[in-house]
Coordinates of C-alpha atoms in Angstrom, one line a residue:
X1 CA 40.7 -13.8 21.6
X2 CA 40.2 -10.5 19.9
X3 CA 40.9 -11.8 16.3
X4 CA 38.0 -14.3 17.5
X5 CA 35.5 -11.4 18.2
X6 CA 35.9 -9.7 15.0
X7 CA 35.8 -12.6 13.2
X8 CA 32.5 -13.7 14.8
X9 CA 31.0 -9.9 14.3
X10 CA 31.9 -9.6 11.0
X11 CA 30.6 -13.2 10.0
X12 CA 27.5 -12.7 11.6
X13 CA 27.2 -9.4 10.4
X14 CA 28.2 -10.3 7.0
X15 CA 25.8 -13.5 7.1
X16 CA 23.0 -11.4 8.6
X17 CA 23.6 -9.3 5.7
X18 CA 23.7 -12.3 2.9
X19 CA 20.6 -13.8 4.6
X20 CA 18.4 -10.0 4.3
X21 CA 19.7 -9.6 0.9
X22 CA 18.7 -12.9 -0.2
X23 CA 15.0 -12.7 1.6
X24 CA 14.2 -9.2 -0.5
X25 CA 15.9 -11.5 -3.9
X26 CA 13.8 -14.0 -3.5
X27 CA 10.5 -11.6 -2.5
X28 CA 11.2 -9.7 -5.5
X29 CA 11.7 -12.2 -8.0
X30 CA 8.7 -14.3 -6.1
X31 CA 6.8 -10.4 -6.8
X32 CA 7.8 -10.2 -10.2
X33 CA 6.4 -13.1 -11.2
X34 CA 3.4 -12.3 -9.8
X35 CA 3.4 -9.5 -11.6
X36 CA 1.0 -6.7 -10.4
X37 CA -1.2 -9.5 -9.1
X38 CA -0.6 -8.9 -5.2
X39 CA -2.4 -5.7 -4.6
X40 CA -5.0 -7.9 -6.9
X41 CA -5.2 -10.3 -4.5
X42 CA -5.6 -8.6 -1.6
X43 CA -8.4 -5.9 -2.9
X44 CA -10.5 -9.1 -4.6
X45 CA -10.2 -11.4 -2.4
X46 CA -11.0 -10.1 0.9
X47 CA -14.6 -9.7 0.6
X48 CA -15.0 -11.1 4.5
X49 CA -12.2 -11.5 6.8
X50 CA -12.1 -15.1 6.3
X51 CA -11.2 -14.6 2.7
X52 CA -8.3 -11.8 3.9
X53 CA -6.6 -14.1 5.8
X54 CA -6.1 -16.3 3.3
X55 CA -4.9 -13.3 0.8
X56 CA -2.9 -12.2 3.6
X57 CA -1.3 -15.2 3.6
X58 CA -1.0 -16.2 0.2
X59 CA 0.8 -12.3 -0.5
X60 CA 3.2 -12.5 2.7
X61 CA 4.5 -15.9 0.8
X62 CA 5.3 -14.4 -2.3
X63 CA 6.8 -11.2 -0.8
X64 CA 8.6 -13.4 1.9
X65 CA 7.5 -10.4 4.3
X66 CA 5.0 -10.2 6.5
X67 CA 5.7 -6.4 6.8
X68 CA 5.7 -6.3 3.3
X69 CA 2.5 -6.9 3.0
X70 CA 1.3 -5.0 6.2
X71 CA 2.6 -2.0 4.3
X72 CA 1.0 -2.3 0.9
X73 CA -2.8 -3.6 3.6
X74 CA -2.1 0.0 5.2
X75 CA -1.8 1.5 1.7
X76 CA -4.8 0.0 0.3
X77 CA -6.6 1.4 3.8
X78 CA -5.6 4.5 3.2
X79 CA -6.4 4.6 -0.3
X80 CA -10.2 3.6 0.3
X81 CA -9.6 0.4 -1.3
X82 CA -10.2 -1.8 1.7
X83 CA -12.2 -1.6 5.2
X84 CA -10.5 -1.6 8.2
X85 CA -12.0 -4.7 9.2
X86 CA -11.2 -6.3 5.6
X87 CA -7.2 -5.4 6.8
X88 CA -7.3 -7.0 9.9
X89 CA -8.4 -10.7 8.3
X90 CA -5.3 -9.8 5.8
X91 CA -2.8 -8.9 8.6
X92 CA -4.0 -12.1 10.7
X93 CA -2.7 -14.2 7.8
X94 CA 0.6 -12.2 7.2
X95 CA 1.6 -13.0 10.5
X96 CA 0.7 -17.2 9.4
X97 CA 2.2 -16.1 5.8
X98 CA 5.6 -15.1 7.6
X99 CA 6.1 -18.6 9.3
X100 CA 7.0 -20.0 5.5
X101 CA 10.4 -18.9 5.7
X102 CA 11.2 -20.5 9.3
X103 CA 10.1 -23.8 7.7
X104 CA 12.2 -23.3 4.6
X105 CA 15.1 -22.4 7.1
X106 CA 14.2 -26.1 8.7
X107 CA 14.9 -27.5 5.3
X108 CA 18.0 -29.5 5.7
X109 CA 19.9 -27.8 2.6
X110 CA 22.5 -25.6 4.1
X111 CA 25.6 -27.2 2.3
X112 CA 24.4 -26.9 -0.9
X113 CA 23.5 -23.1 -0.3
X114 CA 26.3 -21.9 -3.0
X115 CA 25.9 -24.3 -5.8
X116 CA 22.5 -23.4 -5.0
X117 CA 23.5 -19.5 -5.8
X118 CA 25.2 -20.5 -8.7
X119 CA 22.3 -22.3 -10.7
X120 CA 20.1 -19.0 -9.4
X121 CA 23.3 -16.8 -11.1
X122 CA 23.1 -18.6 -14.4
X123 CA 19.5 -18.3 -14.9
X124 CA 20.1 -14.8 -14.5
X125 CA 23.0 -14.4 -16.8
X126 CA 22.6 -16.6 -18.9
X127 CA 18.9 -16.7 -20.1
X128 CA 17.4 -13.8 -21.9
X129 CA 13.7 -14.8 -21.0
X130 CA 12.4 -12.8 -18.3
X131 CA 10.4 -15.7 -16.6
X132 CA 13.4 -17.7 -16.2
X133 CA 15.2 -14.6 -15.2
X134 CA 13.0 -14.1 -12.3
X135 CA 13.1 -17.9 -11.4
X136 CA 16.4 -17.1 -11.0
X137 CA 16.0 -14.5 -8.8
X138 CA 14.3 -16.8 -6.8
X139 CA 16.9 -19.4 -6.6
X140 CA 19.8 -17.0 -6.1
X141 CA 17.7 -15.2 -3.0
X142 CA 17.1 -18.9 -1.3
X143 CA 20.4 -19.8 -1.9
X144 CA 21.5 -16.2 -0.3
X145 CA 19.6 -17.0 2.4
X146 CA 20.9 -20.6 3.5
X147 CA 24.5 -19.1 2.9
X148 CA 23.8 -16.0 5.0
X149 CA 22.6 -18.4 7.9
X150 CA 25.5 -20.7 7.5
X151 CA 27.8 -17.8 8.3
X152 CA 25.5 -16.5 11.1
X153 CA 25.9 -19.7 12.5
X154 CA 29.5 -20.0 12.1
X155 CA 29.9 -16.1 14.0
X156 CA 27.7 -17.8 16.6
X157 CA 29.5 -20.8 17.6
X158 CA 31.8 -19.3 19.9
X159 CA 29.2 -18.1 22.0
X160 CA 28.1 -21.3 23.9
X161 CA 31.4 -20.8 25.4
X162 CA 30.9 -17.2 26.9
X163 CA 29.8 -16.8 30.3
X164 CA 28.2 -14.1 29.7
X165 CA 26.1 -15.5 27.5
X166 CA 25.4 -18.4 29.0
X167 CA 24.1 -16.8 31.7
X168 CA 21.7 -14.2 29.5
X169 CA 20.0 -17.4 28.7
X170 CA 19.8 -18.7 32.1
X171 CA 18.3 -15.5 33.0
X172 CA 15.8 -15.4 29.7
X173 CA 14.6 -19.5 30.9
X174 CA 13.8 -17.6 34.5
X175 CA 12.4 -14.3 33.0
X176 CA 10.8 -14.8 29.8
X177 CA 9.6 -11.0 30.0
X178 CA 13.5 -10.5 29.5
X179 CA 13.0 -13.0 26.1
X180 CA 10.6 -11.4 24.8
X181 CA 11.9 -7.7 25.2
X182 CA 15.4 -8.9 23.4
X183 CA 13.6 -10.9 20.3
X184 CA 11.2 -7.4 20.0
X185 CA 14.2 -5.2 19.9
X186 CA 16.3 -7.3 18.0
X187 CA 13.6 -7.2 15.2
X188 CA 13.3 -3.8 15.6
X189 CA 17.0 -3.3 14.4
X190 CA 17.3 -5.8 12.0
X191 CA 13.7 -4.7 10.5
X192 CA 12.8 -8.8 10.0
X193 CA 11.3 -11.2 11.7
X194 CA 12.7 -14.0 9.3
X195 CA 16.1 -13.1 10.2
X196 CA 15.7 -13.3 14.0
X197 CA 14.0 -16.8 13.6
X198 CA 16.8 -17.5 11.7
X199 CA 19.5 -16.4 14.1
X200 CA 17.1 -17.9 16.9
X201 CA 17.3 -21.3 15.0
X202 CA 20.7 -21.4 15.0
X203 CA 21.3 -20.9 18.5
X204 CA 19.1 -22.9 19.4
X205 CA 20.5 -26.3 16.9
X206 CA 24.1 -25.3 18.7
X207 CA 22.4 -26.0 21.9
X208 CA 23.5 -22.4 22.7
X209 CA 20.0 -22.1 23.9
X210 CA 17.3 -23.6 26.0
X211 CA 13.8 -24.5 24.0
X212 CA 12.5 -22.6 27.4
X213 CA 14.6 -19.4 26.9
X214 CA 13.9 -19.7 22.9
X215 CA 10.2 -19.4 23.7
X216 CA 9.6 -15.6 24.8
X217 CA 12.5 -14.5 22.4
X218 CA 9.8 -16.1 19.4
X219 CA 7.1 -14.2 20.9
X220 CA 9.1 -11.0 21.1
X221 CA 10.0 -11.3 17.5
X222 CA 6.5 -11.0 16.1
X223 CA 5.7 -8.2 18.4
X224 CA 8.9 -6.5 16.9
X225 CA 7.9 -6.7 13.3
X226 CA 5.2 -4.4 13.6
X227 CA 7.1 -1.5 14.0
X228 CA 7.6 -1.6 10.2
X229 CA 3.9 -1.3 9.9
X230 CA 3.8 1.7 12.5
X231 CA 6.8 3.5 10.5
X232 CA 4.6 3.3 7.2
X233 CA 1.7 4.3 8.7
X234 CA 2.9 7.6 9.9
X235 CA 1.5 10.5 8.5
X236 CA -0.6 7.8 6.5
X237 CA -4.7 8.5 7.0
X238 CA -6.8 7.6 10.8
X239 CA -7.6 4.1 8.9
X240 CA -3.9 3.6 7.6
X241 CA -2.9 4.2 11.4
X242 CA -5.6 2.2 12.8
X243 CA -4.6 -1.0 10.6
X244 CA -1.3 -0.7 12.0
X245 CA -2.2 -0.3 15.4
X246 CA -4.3 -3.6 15.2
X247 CA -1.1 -5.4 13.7
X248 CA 0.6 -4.3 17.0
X249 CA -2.7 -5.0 19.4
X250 CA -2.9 -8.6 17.5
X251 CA 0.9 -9.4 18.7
X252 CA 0.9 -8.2 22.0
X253 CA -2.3 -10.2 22.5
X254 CA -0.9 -13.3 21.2
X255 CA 2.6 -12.8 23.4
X256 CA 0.3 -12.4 26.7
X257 CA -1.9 -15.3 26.0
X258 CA 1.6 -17.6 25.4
X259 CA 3.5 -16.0 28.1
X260 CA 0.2 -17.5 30.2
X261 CA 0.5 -21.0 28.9
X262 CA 4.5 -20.8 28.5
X263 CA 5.0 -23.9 31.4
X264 CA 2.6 -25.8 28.8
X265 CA 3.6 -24.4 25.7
X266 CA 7.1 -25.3 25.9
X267 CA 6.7 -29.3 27.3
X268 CA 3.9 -29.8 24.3
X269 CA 6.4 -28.5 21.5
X270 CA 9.2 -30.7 23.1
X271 CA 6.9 -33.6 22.3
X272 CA 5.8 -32.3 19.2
X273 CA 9.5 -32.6 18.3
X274 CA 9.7 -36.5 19.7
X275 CA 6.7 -37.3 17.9
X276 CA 7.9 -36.0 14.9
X277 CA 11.4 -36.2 14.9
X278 CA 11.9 -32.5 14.2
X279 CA 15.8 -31.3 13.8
X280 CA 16.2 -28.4 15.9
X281 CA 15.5 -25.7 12.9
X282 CA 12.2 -27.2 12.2
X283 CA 10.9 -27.7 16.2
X284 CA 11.2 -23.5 15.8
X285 CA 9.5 -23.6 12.9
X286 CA 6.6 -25.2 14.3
X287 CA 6.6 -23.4 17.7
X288 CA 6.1 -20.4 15.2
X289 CA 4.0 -21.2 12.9
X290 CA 1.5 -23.0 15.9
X291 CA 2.1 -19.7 17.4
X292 CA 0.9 -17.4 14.9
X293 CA -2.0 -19.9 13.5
X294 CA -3.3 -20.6 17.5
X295 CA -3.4 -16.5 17.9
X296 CA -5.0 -15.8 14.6
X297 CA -7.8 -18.8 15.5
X298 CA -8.3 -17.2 19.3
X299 CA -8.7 -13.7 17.6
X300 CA -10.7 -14.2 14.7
X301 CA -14.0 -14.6 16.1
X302 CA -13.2 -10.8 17.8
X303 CA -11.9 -8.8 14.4
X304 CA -15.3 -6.8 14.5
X305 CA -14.3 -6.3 18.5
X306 CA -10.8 -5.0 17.3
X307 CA -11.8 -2.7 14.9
X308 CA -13.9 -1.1 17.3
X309 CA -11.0 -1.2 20.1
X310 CA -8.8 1.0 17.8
X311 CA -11.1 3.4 16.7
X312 CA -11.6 4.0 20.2
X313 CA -7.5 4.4 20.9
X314 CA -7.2 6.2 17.6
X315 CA -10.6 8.6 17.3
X316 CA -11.0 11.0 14.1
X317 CA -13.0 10.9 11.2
X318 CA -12.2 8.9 8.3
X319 CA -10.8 10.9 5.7
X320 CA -10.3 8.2 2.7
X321 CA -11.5 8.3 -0.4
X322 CA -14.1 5.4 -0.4
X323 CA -13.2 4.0 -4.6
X324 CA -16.4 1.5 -5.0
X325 CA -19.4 2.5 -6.4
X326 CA -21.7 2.9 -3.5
X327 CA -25.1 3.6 -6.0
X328 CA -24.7 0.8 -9.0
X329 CA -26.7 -2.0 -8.0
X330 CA -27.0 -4.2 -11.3
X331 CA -30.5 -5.4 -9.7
X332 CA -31.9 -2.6 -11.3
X333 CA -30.5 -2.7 -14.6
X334 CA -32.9 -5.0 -15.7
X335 CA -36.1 -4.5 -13.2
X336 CA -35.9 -0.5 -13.9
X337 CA -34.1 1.0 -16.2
X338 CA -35.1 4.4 -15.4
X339 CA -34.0 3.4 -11.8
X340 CA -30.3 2.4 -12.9
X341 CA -30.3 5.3 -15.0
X342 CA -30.4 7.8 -11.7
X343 CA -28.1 5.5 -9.7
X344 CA -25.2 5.8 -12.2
X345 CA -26.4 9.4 -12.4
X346 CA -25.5 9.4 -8.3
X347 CA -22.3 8.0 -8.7
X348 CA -21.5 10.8 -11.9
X349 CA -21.9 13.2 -9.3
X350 CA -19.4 11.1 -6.4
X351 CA -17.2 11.4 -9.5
X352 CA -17.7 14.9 -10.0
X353 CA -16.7 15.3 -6.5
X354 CA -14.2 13.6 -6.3
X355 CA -12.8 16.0 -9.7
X356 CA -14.1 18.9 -7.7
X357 CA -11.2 18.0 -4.8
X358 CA -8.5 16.7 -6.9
X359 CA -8.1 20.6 -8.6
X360 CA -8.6 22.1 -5.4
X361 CA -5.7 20.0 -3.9
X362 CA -3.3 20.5 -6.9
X363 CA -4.2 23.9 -6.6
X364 CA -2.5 23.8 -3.0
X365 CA 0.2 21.7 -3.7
X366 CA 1.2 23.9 -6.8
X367 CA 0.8 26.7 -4.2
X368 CA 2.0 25.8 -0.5
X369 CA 4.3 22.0 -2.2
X370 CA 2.8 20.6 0.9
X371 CA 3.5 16.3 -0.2
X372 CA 0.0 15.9 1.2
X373 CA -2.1 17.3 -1.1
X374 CA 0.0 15.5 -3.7
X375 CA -0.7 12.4 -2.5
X376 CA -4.5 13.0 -1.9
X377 CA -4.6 14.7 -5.9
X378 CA -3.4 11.3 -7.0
X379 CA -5.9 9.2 -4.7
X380 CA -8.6 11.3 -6.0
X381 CA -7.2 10.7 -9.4
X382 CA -7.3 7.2 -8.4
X383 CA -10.8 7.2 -7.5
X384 CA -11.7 8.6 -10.5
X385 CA -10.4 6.4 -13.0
X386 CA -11.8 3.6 -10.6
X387 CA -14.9 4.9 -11.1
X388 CA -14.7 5.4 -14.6
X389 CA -14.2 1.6 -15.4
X390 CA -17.3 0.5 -13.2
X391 CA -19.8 3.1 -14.3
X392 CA -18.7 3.1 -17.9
X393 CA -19.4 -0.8 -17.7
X394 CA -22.5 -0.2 -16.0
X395 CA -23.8 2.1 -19.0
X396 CA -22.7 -0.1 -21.5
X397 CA -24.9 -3.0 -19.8
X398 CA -28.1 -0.3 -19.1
X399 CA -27.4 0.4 -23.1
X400 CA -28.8 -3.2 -23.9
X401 CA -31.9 -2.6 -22.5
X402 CA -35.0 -0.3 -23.4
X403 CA -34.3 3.0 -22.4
X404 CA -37.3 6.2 -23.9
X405 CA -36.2 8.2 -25.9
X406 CA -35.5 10.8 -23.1
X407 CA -33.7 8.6 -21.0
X408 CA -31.4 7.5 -23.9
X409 CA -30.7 11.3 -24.6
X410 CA -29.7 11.4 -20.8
X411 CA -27.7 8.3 -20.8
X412 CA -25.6 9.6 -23.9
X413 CA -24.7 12.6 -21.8
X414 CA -23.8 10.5 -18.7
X415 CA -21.3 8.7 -21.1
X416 CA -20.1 11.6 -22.1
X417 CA -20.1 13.4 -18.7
X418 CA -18.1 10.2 -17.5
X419 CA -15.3 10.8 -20.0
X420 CA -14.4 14.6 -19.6
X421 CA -14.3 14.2 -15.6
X422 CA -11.5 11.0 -15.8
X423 CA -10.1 13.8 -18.4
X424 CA -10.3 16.3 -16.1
X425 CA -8.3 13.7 -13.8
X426 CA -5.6 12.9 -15.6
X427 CA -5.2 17.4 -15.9
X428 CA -5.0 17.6 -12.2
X429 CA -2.5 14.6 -12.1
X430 CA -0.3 16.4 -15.5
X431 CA -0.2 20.0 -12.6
X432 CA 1.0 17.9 -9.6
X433 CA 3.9 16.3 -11.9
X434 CA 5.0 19.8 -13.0
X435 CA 5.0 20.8 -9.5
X436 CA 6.9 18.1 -8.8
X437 CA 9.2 18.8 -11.8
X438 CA 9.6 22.8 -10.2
X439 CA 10.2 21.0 -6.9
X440 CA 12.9 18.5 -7.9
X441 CA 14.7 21.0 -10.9
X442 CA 14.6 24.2 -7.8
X443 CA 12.4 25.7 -10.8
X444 CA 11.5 29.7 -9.2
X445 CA 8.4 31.3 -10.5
X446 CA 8.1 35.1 -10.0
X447 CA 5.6 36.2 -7.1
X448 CA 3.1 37.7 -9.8
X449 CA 3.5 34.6 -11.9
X450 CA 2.3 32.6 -8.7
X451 CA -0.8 35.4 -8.5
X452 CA -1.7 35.2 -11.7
X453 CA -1.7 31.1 -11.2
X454 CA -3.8 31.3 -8.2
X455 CA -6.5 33.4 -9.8
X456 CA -6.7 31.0 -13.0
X457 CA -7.0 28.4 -10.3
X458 CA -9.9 30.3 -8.7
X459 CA -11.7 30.4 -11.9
X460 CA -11.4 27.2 -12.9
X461 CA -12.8 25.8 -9.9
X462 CA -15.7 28.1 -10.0
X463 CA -16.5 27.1 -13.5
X464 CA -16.0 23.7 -12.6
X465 CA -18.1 23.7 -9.4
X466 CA -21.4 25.0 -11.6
X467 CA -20.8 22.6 -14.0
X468 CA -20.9 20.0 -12.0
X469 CA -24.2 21.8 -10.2
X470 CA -25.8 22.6 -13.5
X471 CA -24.8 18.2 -14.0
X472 CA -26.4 17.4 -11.1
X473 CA -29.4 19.7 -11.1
X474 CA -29.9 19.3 -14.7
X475 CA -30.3 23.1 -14.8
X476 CA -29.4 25.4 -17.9
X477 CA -29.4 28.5 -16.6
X478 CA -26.0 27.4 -14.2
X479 CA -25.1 25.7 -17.6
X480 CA -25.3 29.2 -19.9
X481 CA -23.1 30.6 -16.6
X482 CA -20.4 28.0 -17.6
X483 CA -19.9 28.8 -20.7
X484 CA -19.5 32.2 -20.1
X485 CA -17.2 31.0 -17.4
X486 CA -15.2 28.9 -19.9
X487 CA -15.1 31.9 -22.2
X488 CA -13.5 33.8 -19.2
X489 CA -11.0 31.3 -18.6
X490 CA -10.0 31.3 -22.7
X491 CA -9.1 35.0 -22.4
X492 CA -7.2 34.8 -19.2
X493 CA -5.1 32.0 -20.3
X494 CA -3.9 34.2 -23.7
X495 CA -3.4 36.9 -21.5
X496 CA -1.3 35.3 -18.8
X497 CA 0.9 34.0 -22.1
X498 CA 0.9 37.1 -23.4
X499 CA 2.0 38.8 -19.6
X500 CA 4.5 35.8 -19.3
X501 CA 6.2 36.5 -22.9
X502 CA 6.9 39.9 -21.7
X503 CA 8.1 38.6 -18.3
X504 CA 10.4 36.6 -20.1
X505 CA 12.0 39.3 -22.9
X506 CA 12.5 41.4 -19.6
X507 CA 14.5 38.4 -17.9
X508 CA 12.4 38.8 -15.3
X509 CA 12.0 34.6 -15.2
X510 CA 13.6 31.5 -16.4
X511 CA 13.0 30.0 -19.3
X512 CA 12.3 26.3 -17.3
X513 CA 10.0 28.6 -14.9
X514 CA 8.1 30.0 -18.0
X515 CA 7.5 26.3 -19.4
X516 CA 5.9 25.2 -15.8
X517 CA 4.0 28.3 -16.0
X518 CA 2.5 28.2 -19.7
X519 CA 2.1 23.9 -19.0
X520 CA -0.1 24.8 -16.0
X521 CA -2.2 27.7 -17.2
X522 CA -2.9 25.2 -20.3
X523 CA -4.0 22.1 -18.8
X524 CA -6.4 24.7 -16.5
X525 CA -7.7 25.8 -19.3
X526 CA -8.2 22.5 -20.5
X527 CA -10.1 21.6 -17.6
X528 CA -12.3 24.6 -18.2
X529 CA -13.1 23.0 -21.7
X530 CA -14.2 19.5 -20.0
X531 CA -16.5 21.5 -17.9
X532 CA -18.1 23.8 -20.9
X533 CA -18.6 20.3 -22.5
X534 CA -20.6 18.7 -19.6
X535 CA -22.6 22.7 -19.4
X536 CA -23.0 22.0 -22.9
X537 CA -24.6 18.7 -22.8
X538 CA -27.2 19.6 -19.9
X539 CA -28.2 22.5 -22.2
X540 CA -28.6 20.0 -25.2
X541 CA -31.6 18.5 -22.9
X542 CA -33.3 21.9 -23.4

């Protein structure tokens, strides 16, 4: 008997292991070919909820995950990109998106699962194109995954004979509480839902388990893979967590209404399976996909209800970056000019805020290397170049029409205006990575090194905070301040060189410490150009 146990541990763990490895194959190649489409997908297409269900499902099909996608709807939250109510239609449909891979599971193909793997290998090996390379990635990951469930199944033949287990399932039929607390932590560990249907499917075509005990133990497994969603949303923004706590809300929901109905839910997928003449993998497959499909048709008509549920459980103010335009309404490109002309000037200035931030947050990473301000540098950053696209489009179209000749003056300078603030973006980005480069290399600047850093820092975000005023203000005299400013910041940078080549003859620092150092102080002073060119500009309208 105790040969038998290992044997069935190590070939369920072994198959569990086959099966999880082919499921991220296949989502990856399935990804790859999609290119950088998904995150496409799901901030173009979820204008309404409606439309983010379908995304959600469409992207939970091609990454085989319904946490997958989850993860990237609670990045795209936390980015700005999308509203919380926008994520909830999105993480309705990865919850239908998920129930693909039961079906596939219900697909009679198990014995040809390895020359199944094969054909996947030789498109991999033996093709140079990268299309077919990733079509092989596909193949090989569904082949993984029929050949990992084969050997689940095989591990988990011997346990219709156990006692034990046959009375956990007589005990699940009479408790299905108990069902649904074993398929939640069971997802838990194995971090996919897929896999427990899988396992769950198997069981249940051995007739190792009841269609009433198999029930709860469904339920529990979609309630268990929204911990994933909860993990990734930790430390994430009070949207980010709020989009996760809806996936969890949504679930528990869902479980409570079927736990309700179980004594009807159970008898009507029984005939379901008569009328259709469903093997045993495929009758799970539809009790979970009518599952998740019923719960996301009850809910919908309540997402605007949800949304406000969770901002009541999880209160704060939003801090994300909102990335849309809020001001360029192309209405008025061609009703009044002169209108357009001040709403792109309005969302110059978001910009300009937005540039504002992004220095003041490098300038406390490069300080305190708290990961949080790196991560809200490059959302700013983000925003920025967002910004850039849609108001540089925006000018080009108000271009066409007939601007005085004051107004064209003004629009030449927005252009330009535009262009040194996504500069001044991609400066703030270049300091984060060498901070990140002094983290990672355990690169150690001298304590008056870091002083004279922080004061360069002060001065550049004074300069830049006038510019920006004499931008929005259209007023010269902050503008003349600049360039002094900007003048100021030119003499501090030689000196701090000048300070650090001494610093360095003394072997007071490292030479990879000096690099950091001179890299930084440059790109500030960089930044102090972009802003002497925008001063420069508004002084040009004198």
């Amino acid at each position: 008997m105790e040969l038998n146990v290992q044997e069935m541990i190590f070939q369920f763990v072994g198959g569990l292991g086959i099966f999880l490895f082919g499921l991220k194959y296949m989502g990856d190649g399935l990804q790859r070919s999609a290119g950088d489409r998904l995150r496409d997908i799901l901030d173009r297409f979820t204008t309404n909820p409606f439309m983010g269900v379908l995304a959600g499902i469409v992207v939970t099909i091609l990454l085989q995950t319904s946490s997958g996608t989850t993860v990237l709807t609670v990045g795209l939250v936390n980015a700005g990109f999308m509203t919380l109510r926008q994520a909830i239609g999105v993480i309705m449909g990865a919850n239908i998106g998920t129930t693909v891979t039961a079906f596939i599971i219900g697909i009679p193909i198990k014995d040809y699962a390895l020359p199944i793997i094969f054909i996947g290998a030789a498109l991999i090996f033996f093709v140079k194109n990268k299309k077919i390379t990733y079509l092989g990635q596909i193949i090989f990951g569904f082949g993984g995954l029929f050949y990992g469930l084969e050997l689940m199944s095989n591990g988990m033949k011997p346990l219709r004979s156990l006692q034990a287990f046959q009375d956990l399932t007589v005990s699940m039929s009479d408790n299905p509480i108990l069902g649904v607390v074993i398929g939640t932590v069971f997802t838990v560990i194995v971090q996919s839902s897929s896999a427990t249907i899988g396992v769950l499917q198997s069981l249940f075509s051995q007739d190792a388990m009841s269609l009433q005990a198999a029930m709860p133990v469904l339920f529990g497994d979609n309630i268990g893979t929204t911990v994933t969603a909860v993990l990734a949303s930790i430390g994430a923004s009070v949207a980010a967590r709020r989009a996760a706590l809806t996936h969890v809300i949504f679930n528990l929901i869902g479980t409570t209404i079927f736990l309700i109905i179980l004594s009807l839910y159970t008898p009507f997928i029984s005939y379901i399976q008569g009328v259709l003449n469903l093997n045993e993998e495929m009758t799970i497959a539809f009790a979970h996909g009518i599952f998740n499909v019923s719960n996301t048709i009850i809910q919908f008509p309540f997402i605007a209800l949800l949304a406000v549920l969770v901002t009541k459980i999880i209160p704060g103010d939003d801090t994300t970056i909102e990335y849309k335009p809020k001001h360029l309404d192309p209405v008025f490109i061609e009703r009044s000019p002169s209108v357009a002309l001040g709403q792109a000037k309005e969302e110059v200035i978001r910009m300009s805020e937005f540039a504002y931030k992004g220095v003041k947050e490098a300038s406390k990473y490069v300080t305190s290397k708290d990961q949080k301000s790196a991560e809200k540098t490059a959302q700013y950053e983000e925003a920025i170049n967002n910004l850039d696209t849609k108001i540089t489009d925006y000018l080009i179209q108000l271009s066409a029409t007939s601007l005085s000749g004051e107004e064209s003056t003004r629009h030449g300078m927005l252009m330009d205006s535009v262009r040194d603030i996504e500069r001044i973006g991609d400066h703030m980005e270049n300091i984060v990575e060498l901070a990140d480069y002094q983290l990672s290399n355990k690169v150690k600047m001298t304590d008056v090194a870091m002083k004279d850093l922080d004061d360069m820092f002060e001065l550049t975000l004074t300069t830049l905070q006038q510019a920006f005023d004499a931008l929005d203000k259209w007023d010269t005299e902050k503008a003349h301040e600049v360039v002094k400013l900007e003048d100021k910041i030119d003499k501090m940078e030689r000196s701090l060189r000048k300070q650090h080549i001494l610093r360095l003859n003394e072997g007071e620092c490292t030479g990879s410490a000096g690099i950091v150092f001179v890299d930084m102080i440059s790109n500030l002073e960089r930044i102090g150009d972009h802003a002497v060119n925008i001063a420069e500009a508004v002084i040009g309208e004198e």
